[in-house]
Coordinates of C-alpha atoms and ligand atoms in Angstrom, one line a residue:
X213 CA -16.3 -2.3 -10.6
X214 CA -16.2 -5.4 -8.4
X215 CA -19.1 -6.4 -6.3
X216 CA -18.7 -6.7 -2.5
X217 CA -20.4 -10.1 -2.7
X218 CA -18.2 -11.4 -5.4
X219 CA -15.4 -13.4 -3.8
X220 CA -12.5 -15.1 -5.5
X221 CA -11.1 -17.1 -2.7
X222 CA -12.1 -20.3 -4.4
X223 CA -13.5 -22.0 -1.3
X224 CA -15.6 -25.0 -2.1
X225 CA -18.8 -24.3 -4.1
X226 CA -17.6 -20.9 -5.3
X227 CA -16.4 -20.3 -8.8
X228 CA -12.6 -20.2 -9.1
X229 CA -10.6 -17.4 -10.6
X230 CA -8.5 -18.3 -13.7
X231 CA -5.3 -18.7 -11.7
X232 CA -6.8 -21.1 -9.2
X233 CA -8.5 -22.9 -12.1
X234 CA -5.1 -23.6 -13.6
X235 CA -3.7 -24.7 -10.3
X236 CA -6.6 -27.1 -9.7
X237 CA -6.2 -28.5 -13.2
X238 CA -2.5 -29.1 -12.6
X239 CA -3.3 -30.7 -9.3
X240 CA -5.8 -33.0 -10.9
X241 CA -3.5 -34.0 -13.7
X242 CA -0.7 -34.6 -11.3
X243 CA 1.6 -32.2 -13.2
X244 CA 3.7 -31.4 -10.1
X245 CA 2.5 -34.3 -8.0
X246 CA 0.0 -31.8 -6.5
X247 CA 2.8 -29.5 -5.3
X248 CA 2.0 -25.8 -5.3
X249 CA 4.9 -23.5 -4.9
X250 CA 4.7 -19.7 -5.6
X251 CA 6.9 -16.8 -4.8
X252 CA 6.7 -13.0 -4.3
X253 CA 9.7 -11.5 -6.1
X254 CA 10.1 -7.8 -5.4
X255 CA 12.9 -5.7 -6.7
X256 CA 14.4 -3.9 -3.7
X257 CA 14.4 -0.5 -5.4
X258 CA 11.7 1.1 -3.3
X259 CA 9.1 0.5 -0.7
X260 CA 6.1 -1.8 -1.4
X261 CA 2.8 -0.2 -2.3
X262 CA -0.8 -1.5 -2.2
X263 CA -0.4 -3.0 -5.6
X264 CA 2.3 -5.2 -4.2
X265 CA 0.0 -6.1 -1.4
X266 CA -2.3 -7.6 -3.9
X267 CA 0.5 -9.7 -5.3
X268 CA 1.6 -10.8 -1.8
X269 CA -1.9 -11.8 -0.8
X270 CA -2.3 -13.7 -4.1
X271 CA 1.0 -15.6 -3.9
X272 CA 1.0 -16.3 -0.2
X273 CA -2.8 -16.8 -0.2
X274 CA -2.6 -19.4 -2.9
X275 CA 0.2 -21.3 -1.1
X276 CA -1.9 -21.3 2.1
X277 CA -5.0 -22.4 0.4
X278 CA -3.4 -25.3 -1.4
X279 CA -1.1 -26.4 1.4
X280 CA 1.8 -25.2 -0.7
X281 CA 4.8 -22.9 -0.1
X282 CA 5.5 -19.3 -1.0
X283 CA 9.1 -17.9 -1.2
X284 CA 10.2 -14.4 -0.7
X285 CA 12.8 -13.6 -3.3
X286 CA 14.5 -10.4 -3.8
X287 CA 15.0 -9.8 -7.5
X288 CA 18.2 -7.9 -7.0
X289 CA 19.8 -8.1 -10.4
X290 CA 20.2 -4.4 -10.9
X291 CA 22.8 -3.2 -8.5
X292 CA 22.6 0.5 -9.3
X293 CA 19.1 1.1 -7.9
X294 CA 18.9 -1.3 -5.0
X295 CA 19.4 -0.7 -1.3
X296 CA 19.4 -2.6 2.0
X297 CA 16.8 -0.1 3.4
X298 CA 14.4 -1.4 0.9
X299 CA 15.1 -5.0 1.6
X300 CA 14.4 -4.5 5.3
X301 CA 11.2 -2.5 4.7
X302 CA 9.9 -5.2 2.3
X303 CA 10.4 -7.9 4.9
X304 CA 8.7 -5.8 7.5
X305 CA 5.7 -5.1 5.2
X306 CA 5.2 -8.7 4.1
X307 CA 5.2 -9.8 7.8
X308 CA 2.9 -7.0 8.8
X309 CA 0.4 -8.1 6.1
X310 CA 0.4 -11.5 8.0
X311 CA 2.5 -13.7 5.8
X312 CA 5.5 -15.8 6.5
X313 CA 8.2 -17.1 4.1
X314 CA 9.6 -19.3 6.9
X315 CA 13.1 -20.3 5.9
X316 CA 12.6 -19.5 2.3
X317 CA 14.2 -16.1 1.9
X318 CA 16.1 -15.9 -1.3
X319 CA 18.0 -13.4 -3.4
X320 CA 18.4 -13.7 -7.2
X321 CA 22.0 -12.6 -6.4
X322 CA 22.5 -15.9 -4.6
X323 CA 22.3 -17.5 -8.0
X324 CA 24.8 -15.4 -9.8
X325 CA 27.3 -18.3 -9.9
X326 CA 24.7 -20.7 -11.2
X327 CA 23.3 -18.2 -13.7
X328 CA 26.8 -17.6 -15.1
X329 CA 27.0 -21.4 -15.6
X330 CA 23.7 -21.3 -17.4
X331 CA 25.1 -18.6 -19.6
X332 CA 28.0 -20.9 -20.4
X333 CA 25.6 -23.7 -21.1
X334 CA 23.7 -21.6 -23.6
X335 CA 26.9 -20.8 -25.4
X336 CA 27.8 -24.5 -25.5
X337 CA 24.6 -25.5 -27.1
X338 CA 25.0 -22.7 -29.7
X339 CA 22.2 -20.6 -28.2
X340 CA 24.1 -17.6 -27.0
X341 CA 26.8 -15.3 -28.3
X342 CA 29.0 -12.4 -27.2
X343 CA 28.0 -9.3 -29.1
X344 CA 30.1 -6.1 -29.5
X345 CA 27.3 -3.9 -30.6
X346 CA 26.6 -0.9 -28.3
X347 CA 23.3 -0.5 -26.6
X348 CA 22.3 2.0 -29.2
X349 CA 23.3 -0.2 -32.1
X350 CA 21.4 -3.1 -30.5
X351 CA 18.3 -0.9 -30.4
X352 CA 18.8 0.1 -34.1
X353 CA 19.2 -3.5 -35.2
X354 CA 16.2 -4.7 -33.2
X355 CA 13.7 -3.5 -35.8
X356 CA 10.1 -2.5 -35.0
X357 CA 6.7 -4.0 -34.5
X358 CA 6.2 -3.9 -38.3
X359 CA 9.8 -4.5 -39.5
X360 CA 12.0 -7.4 -38.7
X361 CA 15.4 -6.9 -37.0
X362 CA 18.8 -7.3 -38.4
X363 CA 21.2 -10.0 -37.2
X364 CA 24.3 -8.8 -35.3
X365 CA 27.6 -9.2 -37.2
X366 CA 28.9 -11.1 -34.2
X367 CA 26.2 -13.6 -34.2
X368 CA 28.2 -16.4 -35.8
X369 CA 31.2 -16.3 -33.5
X370 CA 32.4 -19.9 -32.7
X371 CA 31.5 -21.5 -29.5
X372 CA 35.1 -21.4 -28.4
X373 CA 35.4 -17.7 -29.0
X374 CA 32.1 -17.0 -27.2
X375 CA 33.2 -19.1 -24.2
X376 CA 36.5 -17.2 -24.1
X377 CA 34.9 -13.8 -24.4
X378 CA 32.2 -14.5 -21.9
X379 CA 34.9 -15.6 -19.4
X380 CA 36.8 -12.4 -20.1
X381 CA 33.7 -10.3 -19.6
X382 CA 33.3 -11.9 -16.2
X383 CA 37.0 -11.3 -15.4
X384 CA 36.6 -7.6 -16.0
X385 CA 38.7 -7.3 -19.2
X386 CA 36.1 -5.2 -21.1
X387 CA 34.6 -1.8 -20.5
X388 CA 31.1 -1.3 -19.2
X389 CA 28.6 -1.6 -22.1
X390 CA 31.2 -2.7 -24.6
X391 CA 30.0 -6.3 -24.9
X392 CA 26.9 -8.3 -24.0
X393 CA 25.9 -11.9 -24.0
X394 CA 22.9 -12.4 -26.2
X395 CA 20.5 -15.3 -26.7
X396 CA 20.5 -16.5 -30.3
X397 CA 16.8 -16.8 -31.1
X398 CA 15.2 -15.1 -34.1
X399 CA 15.7 -11.5 -35.3
X400 CA 12.5 -11.8 -37.4
X401 CA 10.3 -12.9 -34.6
X402 CA 7.0 -11.1 -34.4
X403 CA 7.7 -10.8 -30.7
X404 CA 10.5 -8.3 -30.2
X405 CA 11.5 -9.9 -26.9
X406 CA 12.6 -12.9 -28.9
X407 CA 15.0 -10.9 -31.2
X408 CA 18.3 -12.1 -29.7
X409 CA 17.7 -10.5 -26.3
X410 CA 20.6 -9.4 -24.1
X411 CA 21.2 -12.0 -21.4
X412 CA 24.2 -10.5 -19.6
X413 CA 25.6 -7.0 -19.5
X414 CA 28.8 -5.5 -18.1
X415 CA 28.2 -3.0 -15.4
X416 CA 30.7 -2.0 -12.7
X417 CA 28.6 -1.1 -9.7
X418 CA 28.8 -2.4 -6.2
X419 CA 26.0 -4.8 -5.4
X420 CA 24.4 -4.6 -2.0
X421 CA 25.1 -8.2 -1.3
X422 CA 27.8 -9.4 -3.7
X423 CA 29.9 -6.3 -3.4
X424 CA 32.4 -6.0 -6.3
X425 CA 32.5 -9.7 -7.0
X426 CA 30.7 -9.4 -10.2
X427 CA 31.1 -6.9 -13.0
X428 CA 28.6 -8.7 -15.3
X429 CA 24.9 -8.9 -14.3
X430 CA 22.1 -11.1 -15.8
X431 CA 19.1 -9.4 -17.3
X432 CA 15.8 -9.6 -15.6
X433 CA 14.2 -12.0 -18.1
X434 CA 17.0 -14.5 -17.8
X435 CA 17.5 -14.2 -14.0
X436 CA 13.8 -14.5 -13.2
X437 CA 12.9 -17.7 -15.0
X438 CA 16.1 -19.4 -13.9
X439 CA 15.5 -18.3 -10.3
X440 CA 11.9 -19.7 -10.5
X441 CA 13.2 -22.9 -11.9
X442 CA 16.0 -23.3 -9.3
X443 CA 13.5 -22.8 -6.5
X444 CA 11.0 -25.3 -8.0
X445 CA 8.3 -22.7 -8.4
X446 CA 5.3 -24.4 -10.0
X447 CA 3.3 -21.3 -10.7
X448 CA 5.1 -18.0 -11.4
X449 CA 2.4 -15.3 -11.1
X450 CA 3.2 -11.9 -12.5
X451 CA 1.5 -8.9 -14.0
X452 CA 0.3 -8.5 -17.5
X453 CA 3.2 -6.5 -18.9
X454 CA 5.2 -9.8 -18.8
X455 CA 2.8 -11.6 -21.1
X456 CA 5.0 -10.9 -24.1
X457 CA 8.0 -12.1 -22.2
X458 CA 6.5 -15.5 -21.5
X459 CA 7.9 -17.1 -24.8
X460 CA 11.3 -16.0 -23.7
X461 CA 10.8 -17.3 -20.2
X462 CA 9.8 -20.7 -21.7
X463 CA 12.6 -20.6 -24.3
X464 CA 15.4 -20.2 -21.7
X465 CA 14.1 -23.0 -19.5
X466 CA 13.7 -25.3 -22.5
X467 CA 17.2 -24.6 -23.9
X468 CA 18.7 -25.1 -20.5
X469 CA 16.6 -28.2 -20.0
X470 CA 15.8 -27.4 -16.4
X471 CA 12.6 -27.5 -14.3
X472 CA 9.8 -25.8 -16.2
X473 CA 7.9 -23.3 -14.0
X474 CA 4.8 -21.9 -15.5
X475 CA 4.3 -18.1 -15.8
X476 CA 0.7 -16.8 -15.4
X477 CA -0.2 -13.2 -15.8
X478 CA -2.9 -11.1 -14.1
X479 CA -3.9 -7.4 -14.3
X480 CA -2.1 -5.1 -11.9
X481 CA -4.1 -3.2 -9.3
X482 CA -4.8 0.4 -10.0
X483 CA -6.6 2.6 -7.4
X484 CA -8.3 5.9 -7.9
X485 CA -6.5 9.0 -6.7
X486 CA -3.3 7.0 -6.4
X487 CA -0.2 6.3 -8.4
X488 CA 1.3 2.8 -8.2
X489 CA 4.9 2.9 -9.4
X490 CA 7.9 2.8 -7.2
X491 CA 9.7 5.1 -9.6
X492 CA 7.0 7.8 -9.2
X493 CA 6.7 7.2 -5.5
X494 CA 10.4 7.7 -5.2
X495 CA 10.1 11.0 -7.1
X496 CA 7.5 12.2 -4.5
X497 CA 9.9 11.3 -1.7
X498 CA 13.0 12.8 -3.3
X499 CA 11.3 16.1 -4.3
X500 CA 9.8 16.3 -0.7
X501 CA 6.2 16.3 -1.6
X502 CA 5.8 13.9 1.2
X503 CA 7.9 13.4 4.3
X504 CA 9.1 9.9 3.4
X505 CA 8.1 6.5 2.0
X506 CA 5.9 6.0 5.1
X507 CA 4.2 9.4 4.9
X508 CA 0.5 8.6 5.7
X509 CA -0.4 10.2 2.4
X510 CA 1.6 7.5 0.5
X511 CA -0.1 4.4 -1.0
X512 CA 2.9 2.4 0.3
X513 CA 2.2 -0.4 2.7
X514 CA 4.3 1.5 5.3
X515 CA 2.3 4.7 4.6
X516 CA -1.0 2.9 4.9
X517 CA 0.1 1.2 8.2
X518 CA 1.1 4.6 9.6
X519 CA -2.1 6.0 8.5
X520 CA -4.0 3.3 10.4
X521 CA -5.0 0.8 7.7
X522 CA -5.2 -2.7 9.1
X523 CA -3.6 -5.8 7.5
X524 CA -7.0 -7.5 7.8
X525 CA -8.7 -4.8 5.7
X526 CA -6.0 -4.9 3.0
X527 CA -6.2 -8.7 2.8
X528 CA -10.0 -8.6 2.6
X529 CA -9.7 -6.0 -0.1
X530 CA -7.3 -8.1 -2.1
X531 CA -9.8 -11.0 -1.8
X532 CA -12.7 -9.0 -2.9
X533 CA -11.1 -7.4 -6.0
X534 CA -9.9 -10.8 -7.1
X535 CA -7.7 -11.3 -10.2
X536 CA -8.5 -10.3 -13.7
X537 CA -7.0 -10.6 -17.2
X538 CA -7.8 -7.0 -18.1
X539 CA -6.5 -3.8 -16.6
X540 CA -9.0 -1.7 -14.7
X541 CA -9.0 0.9 -11.9
X542 CA -10.6 0.1 -8.6
X543 CA -12.2 2.8 -6.4
X544 CA -10.3 3.7 -3.3
X545 CA -13.8 4.0 -1.7
X546 CA -14.0 0.2 -1.8
X547 CA -10.7 -0.2 0.2
X548 CA -12.0 2.4 2.7
X549 CA -15.4 0.7 3.0
X550 CA -13.8 -2.5 4.2
X551 CA -11.4 -0.6 6.4
X552 CA -14.4 1.1 8.1
X553 CA -16.1 -2.2 8.6
X554 CA -13.0 -3.6 10.2
X555 CA -12.3 -0.6 12.5
X556 CA -16.0 -0.2 13.4
X557 CA -15.8 -3.6 15.1
X558 CA -12.6 -3.0 17.1
X559 CA -11.7 0.6 17.4
X560 CA -12.4 2.0 20.9
X561 CA -14.6 5.1 20.8
X562 CA -13.1 8.2 22.3
X563 CA -13.9 11.9 22.5
X564 CA -11.6 14.3 20.9
X565 CA -12.2 18.0 20.2
X566 CA -10.3 19.1 17.2
X567 CA -11.2 22.8 17.2
X568 CA -11.9 23.5 20.8
X569 CA -14.4 26.1 22.2
X570 CA -14.5 26.5 25.9
X571 CA -17.8 26.1 27.8
X572 CA -18.2 27.2 31.4
X573 CA -21.0 25.5 33.2
X574 CA -22.0 28.2 35.6
X575 CA -24.2 26.1 38.0
X576 CA -21.6 23.3 38.3
X577 CA -19.5 23.8 41.5
X578 CA -15.9 25.0 41.0
X579 CA -13.2 22.6 42.0
X580 CA -15.5 19.7 41.6
X581 CA -15.3 16.8 39.2
X582 CA -17.1 13.6 38.7
X583 CA -16.8 10.6 36.5
X584 CA -19.3 9.5 34.0
X585 CA -19.4 6.1 32.5
X586 CA -19.1 5.6 28.8
X587 CA -19.3 2.6 26.6
X588 CA -16.0 1.8 24.8
X589 CA -17.5 0.2 21.6
X590 CA -21.2 -0.3 21.0
X591 CA -20.3 -2.8 18.3
X592 CA -18.3 -4.9 20.9
X593 CA -19.9 -5.1 24.3
X594 CA -17.0 -7.2 25.5
X595 CA -14.8 -4.1 25.3
X596 CA -16.7 -2.8 28.4
X597 CA -16.9 0.8 29.6
X598 CA -14.5 3.6 30.6
X599 CA -14.8 6.5 33.0
X600 CA -14.7 10.1 31.7
X601 CA -14.1 13.1 34.0
X602 CA -16.7 15.8 33.9
X603 CA -16.2 19.2 35.4
X604 CA -17.3 22.9 35.3
X605 CA -15.2 23.7 32.3
X606 CA -15.3 21.7 29.2
X607 CA -14.4 22.0 25.5
X608 CA -16.8 21.4 22.7
X609 CA -16.2 21.6 19.0
X610 CA -16.4 25.2 17.9
X611 CA -18.3 24.1 14.8
X612 CA -21.0 22.7 17.2
X613 CA -22.0 26.3 18.1
X614 CA -23.5 29.0 16.0
X615 CA -24.6 32.3 17.3
X616 CA -27.1 32.8 14.6
X617 CA -27.9 29.3 13.3
X618 CA -29.7 28.4 10.1
X619 CA -32.9 26.4 10.3
X620 CA -31.4 23.0 10.0
X621 CA -28.6 23.5 12.6
X622 CA -29.6 21.4 15.7
X623 CA -26.5 21.9 17.8
X624 CA -25.7 24.6 20.3
X625 CA -26.9 28.2 19.9
X626 CA -27.8 30.9 22.4
X627 CA -30.8 29.8 24.5
X628 CA -30.7 26.3 23.1
X629 CA -30.4 23.0 25.0
X630 CA -28.3 20.0 23.8
X631 CA -27.1 16.7 25.2
X632 CA -23.4 16.1 26.1
X633 CA -22.7 12.5 25.1
X634 CA -22.6 10.2 28.1
X635 CA -23.3 13.2 30.4
X636 CA -25.9 16.0 30.9
X637 CA -28.1 18.4 29.0
X638 CA -26.6 21.9 28.9
X639 CA -28.2 25.2 27.8
X640 CA -26.3 28.1 26.3
X641 CA -27.0 31.3 28.4
X642 CA -24.5 33.7 26.9
X643 CA -21.5 34.2 24.7
X644 CA -18.1 35.7 25.5
X645 CA -16.4 37.4 22.6
X646 CA -12.9 38.6 21.9
X647 CA -13.1 42.4 22.3
X648 CA -10.9 43.1 19.3
X649 CA -12.0 40.4 16.8
X650 CA -15.5 39.8 17.9
X651 CA -14.8 36.1 17.7
X652 CA -16.7 33.8 20.1
X653 CA -14.1 32.5 22.6
X654 CA -16.3 31.1 25.4
X655 CA -19.8 30.0 26.1
X656 CA -21.5 30.4 29.4
X657 CA -24.0 27.5 30.0
X658 CA -26.0 25.8 32.7
X659 CA -26.5 22.1 33.1
X660 CA -29.5 20.2 34.4
X661 CA -28.3 17.8 37.1
X662 CA -31.4 15.6 36.5
X663 CA -30.2 14.6 33.1
X664 CA -27.2 12.5 34.1
X665 CA -28.3 9.4 32.2
X666 CA -28.6 11.4 29.0
X667 CA -32.4 11.7 29.3
X668 CA -34.6 14.3 31.0
X669 CA -37.0 12.9 33.7
X670 CA -39.7 15.1 32.3
X671 CA -39.3 13.6 28.9
X672 CA -38.3 16.7 27.1
X673 CA -36.2 16.1 24.0
X674 CA -33.1 17.7 22.6
X675 CA -32.1 17.4 19.0
X676 CA -28.3 17.6 19.2
X677 CA -25.8 15.4 21.0
X678 CA -22.2 16.8 21.2
X679 CA -18.9 15.3 22.1
X680 CA -16.8 17.1 24.7
X681 CA -13.8 16.8 27.0
X682 CA -13.2 18.1 30.5
X683 CA -10.9 21.1 30.1
X684 CA -8.7 20.5 33.1
X685 CA -8.4 16.8 32.4
X686 CA -8.0 16.8 28.6
X687 CA -4.7 16.2 26.9
X688 CA -3.3 18.3 24.1
X689 CA -2.8 16.6 20.8
X690 CA -1.8 17.3 17.2
X691 CA -4.2 15.8 14.7
X692 CA -3.5 15.3 11.0
X693 CA -6.4 15.2 8.6
X694 CA -5.8 13.8 5.1
X695 CA -7.4 14.2 1.7
X696 CA -6.4 12.3 -1.5
X697 CA -2.9 12.9 -2.5
X698 CA -4.0 13.6 -6.0
X699 CA -6.9 15.8 -7.2
X700 CA -7.9 13.6 -10.2
X701 CA -9.0 10.0 -10.2
X702 CA -6.3 8.7 -12.5
X703 CA -3.1 10.9 -12.1
X704 CA -1.1 8.3 -14.1
X705 CA -3.2 9.1 -17.1
X706 CA -2.1 12.8 -17.4
X707 CA -3.3 14.9 -20.3
X708 CA -0.8 16.1 -22.9
X709 CA 2.0 18.2 -21.6
X710 CA 1.4 17.3 -18.0
X711 CA 2.4 14.5 -15.7
X712 CA 1.2 13.0 -12.4
X713 CA 3.1 15.7 -10.5
X714 CA 0.8 18.3 -11.9
X715 CA -2.1 16.7 -10.0
X716 CA -0.7 16.7 -6.5
X717 CA -3.3 18.0 -4.0
X718 CA -1.8 21.0 -2.2
X719 CA -4.3 20.6 0.5
X720 CA -3.9 16.9 1.1
X721 CA -2.7 17.4 4.6
X722 CA -4.3 19.6 7.3
X723 CA -2.5 19.7 10.6
X724 CA -4.5 20.8 13.7
X725 CA -2.6 21.7 16.8
X726 CA -4.1 22.4 20.2
X727 CA -6.7 19.6 19.9
X728 CA -8.1 18.2 23.1
X729 CA -8.5 14.5 23.7
X730 CA -9.8 12.5 26.7
X731 CA -7.2 11.7 29.3
X732 CA -7.4 7.9 28.7
X733 CA -5.3 8.4 25.6
X734 CA -2.2 9.4 27.7
X735 CA -0.5 6.0 27.2
X736 CA -1.4 5.3 23.6
X737 CA 1.3 3.8 21.4
X738 CA 1.9 4.0 17.7
X739 CA -0.6 2.1 15.6
X740 CA -3.4 2.2 18.2
X741 CA -6.7 2.6 16.5
X742 CA -9.6 4.8 17.7
X743 CA -12.8 6.2 16.6
X744 CA -12.9 9.8 17.5
X745 CA -16.7 10.3 17.9
X746 CA -18.2 12.1 14.9
X747 CA -14.7 12.6 13.3
X748 CA -13.8 9.3 12.0
X749 CA -11.1 6.6 12.6
X750 CA -7.7 7.7 13.9
X751 CA -4.4 6.0 14.5
X752 CA -1.6 7.1 16.8
X753 CA 1.3 8.2 14.7
X754 CA 4.7 6.6 14.9
X755 CA 6.2 9.9 16.1
X756 CA 3.6 10.2 18.9
X757 CA 4.9 10.2 22.5
X758 CA 3.3 10.4 25.9
X759 CA 4.2 14.1 26.2
X760 CA 3.4 15.0 22.6
X761 CA 0.4 13.1 21.2
X762 CA 0.0 12.9 17.4
X763 CA -3.0 11.2 15.7
X764 CA -3.6 10.6 12.0
X765 CA -7.1 10.4 10.6
X766 CA -7.2 7.0 8.9
X767 CA -10.6 7.6 7.3
X768 CA -13.7 9.7 7.9
X769 CA -17.0 8.2 8.9
X770 CA -18.9 8.8 5.7
X771 CA -18.9 5.7 3.6
X772 CA -19.4 6.8 0.0
X773 CA -19.0 3.2 -1.2
X774 CA -21.8 1.9 0.8
X775 CA -23.9 4.9 -0.1
X776 CA -23.3 4.3 -3.8
X777 CA -24.2 0.6 -3.5
X778 CA -27.4 1.4 -1.8
X779 CA -28.4 3.8 -4.5
X780 CA -27.6 1.2 -7.1
X781 CA -29.8 -1.3 -5.4
X782 CA -32.8 1.0 -5.1
Ligands
LIG254 P1 6.6 -0.8 -9.8 O1 6.4 -0.5 -11.2 O2 5.7 -0.2 -8.8 O3 8.0 -0.6 -9.4 P2 7.2 -3.5 -10.2 O4 6.3 -4.5 -10.9 O5 8.4 -3.0 -11.0 O6 6.3 -2.3 -9.7 P3 8.4 -5.4 -8.5 O7 9.2 -5.1 -7.3 O8 9.1 -5.9 -9.7 O9 7.7 -4.0 -8.8 O10 7.1 -6.3 -8.1 C1 7.1 -7.4 -7.3 C2 5.8 -8.1 -7.7 O11 4.7 -7.3 -7.4 C3 5.8 -8.5 -9.1 O12 5.4 -9.8 -9.3 C4 4.8 -7.5 -9.7 O13 4.2 -8.1 -10.8 C5 3.8 -7.3 -8.5 N1 3.2 -6.0 -8.7 C6 3.8 -4.8 -8.8 N2 2.9 -3.8 -8.9 C7 1.6 -4.4 -8.8 C8 0.3 -3.9 -8.9 N3 0.0 -2.6 -9.1 N4 -0.7 -4.8 -8.8 C9 -0.4 -6.1 -8.6 N5 0.8 -6.6 -8.6 C10 1.9 -5.8 -8.7
LIG255 MG1 10.0 -4.0 -11.5

């Protein structure tokens, strides 16, 4: 587990991670004249998730650190799964995280013409051929990890014939799947990726940018390295599963004799209680286990944003976890720890009663109200103070009262006195119950007018301090509380016969209506952050309006990460 103090930013004097070490070596040797150029290359087939955020912070962060550039490039070579909605959401998410690709927005599909020419070039140097084997036959011929593959019977077609067939593939003369262009490498290679990999396939589907212009599409491995090269990417950073593809990446660039970008792999981010795959996240959306990609339960960037995570806390998290060469799983408590630290500094404190119980203060005049002063954020004196209305009828949290309290319960009970935060001491005199159910529906209390500053002049102490709102001034609100979306730490690692869907937490969302919040929240807008005293950090939901307030709990107050660290250090 990473240590909070262990940073990988590579500022002077700190030890560098392995990627930055490579970059500094290249800068020292003058390999690219000190130029550093990275890219973030999402496939627009879903919304970005927190794993992508790590990659974004890494690629844009490195560019920033070394005075370099970082491109945003949509890897849109698979027309059947890609949509404009995803392209738009990805741009919004990268910007929200605080990064800017300036004028360098690219699409792999912009290079389709050039990539076709590269295909022709490979044929001309005898390094590619048109193959008539079906997808299934290609798979059969490929061999296994322990057995070499078999050469395609079409491997020795002449250059002229290959050029002619490739052109006809492009012109739409062949059925989908009936022919492919394959690289001619080595069917006995120990690396299966090098066994004459498919470079182009025929697929008639409308592309979100190029429409029906093309019926042949380049494969990812070919398109990706060529796109990197065309953009002059110096360091092409990707996740570990592409390590075995690197020889092919290098092979294509070498055969084509074009700019040699360098691929560097790092371990993808895994988070506890989370899944991190667009395909699986799409399944959650399609099967309506969540309300959409931006459901606050989702580990998508848009879900985290709506939930109330801040870009600062996500960037800091990416920084702290750093990059590694080996896969591991990071505790979501670490992400939430940083989030709390960030929100603690800037979230205004407000009073919100989530499960209201009415309190009538019998000795407070009817039709009277006053304003008490309350500090906005004790961590940030510059935030100042606000005025809170106080009156004869207030709401407190119904869990703050017990008729027959156990020994350690220090809040309100019959005959007991407590402090109302920023206001007076009150004492519970009697209880009103629902005649039918016996449920406590109202408390009758008195207040001590001498305790306005929150202290009694005679020095008497009270053990409990409660939050509250004035009943006639409070606003109604809906509040959503969240638990982990999954009930196990690693839902991706399902036991036999199960899959991640079997671990969905049916109680992940609890919606509370009829909550009461202080009147200052009337004009709140989506993405505003607050600390609801004693309840945690909350964020105004994107569907919230002035007449119908909705808040999402971003994270509770209890910091299990900090607690665990403390225990470890003792
Ligand atoms: P998914 O399996 O979730 O669809 P992907 O790798 O297929 O992920 P891409 O759109 O191809 O998604 O990813 C864009 C970039 O983000 C790639 O460079 C990829 O390596 C990186 N990336 C994706 N998931 C993670 C992760 N969990 N941690 C770090 N980087 C990631
Ligand atoms: Mg992918």
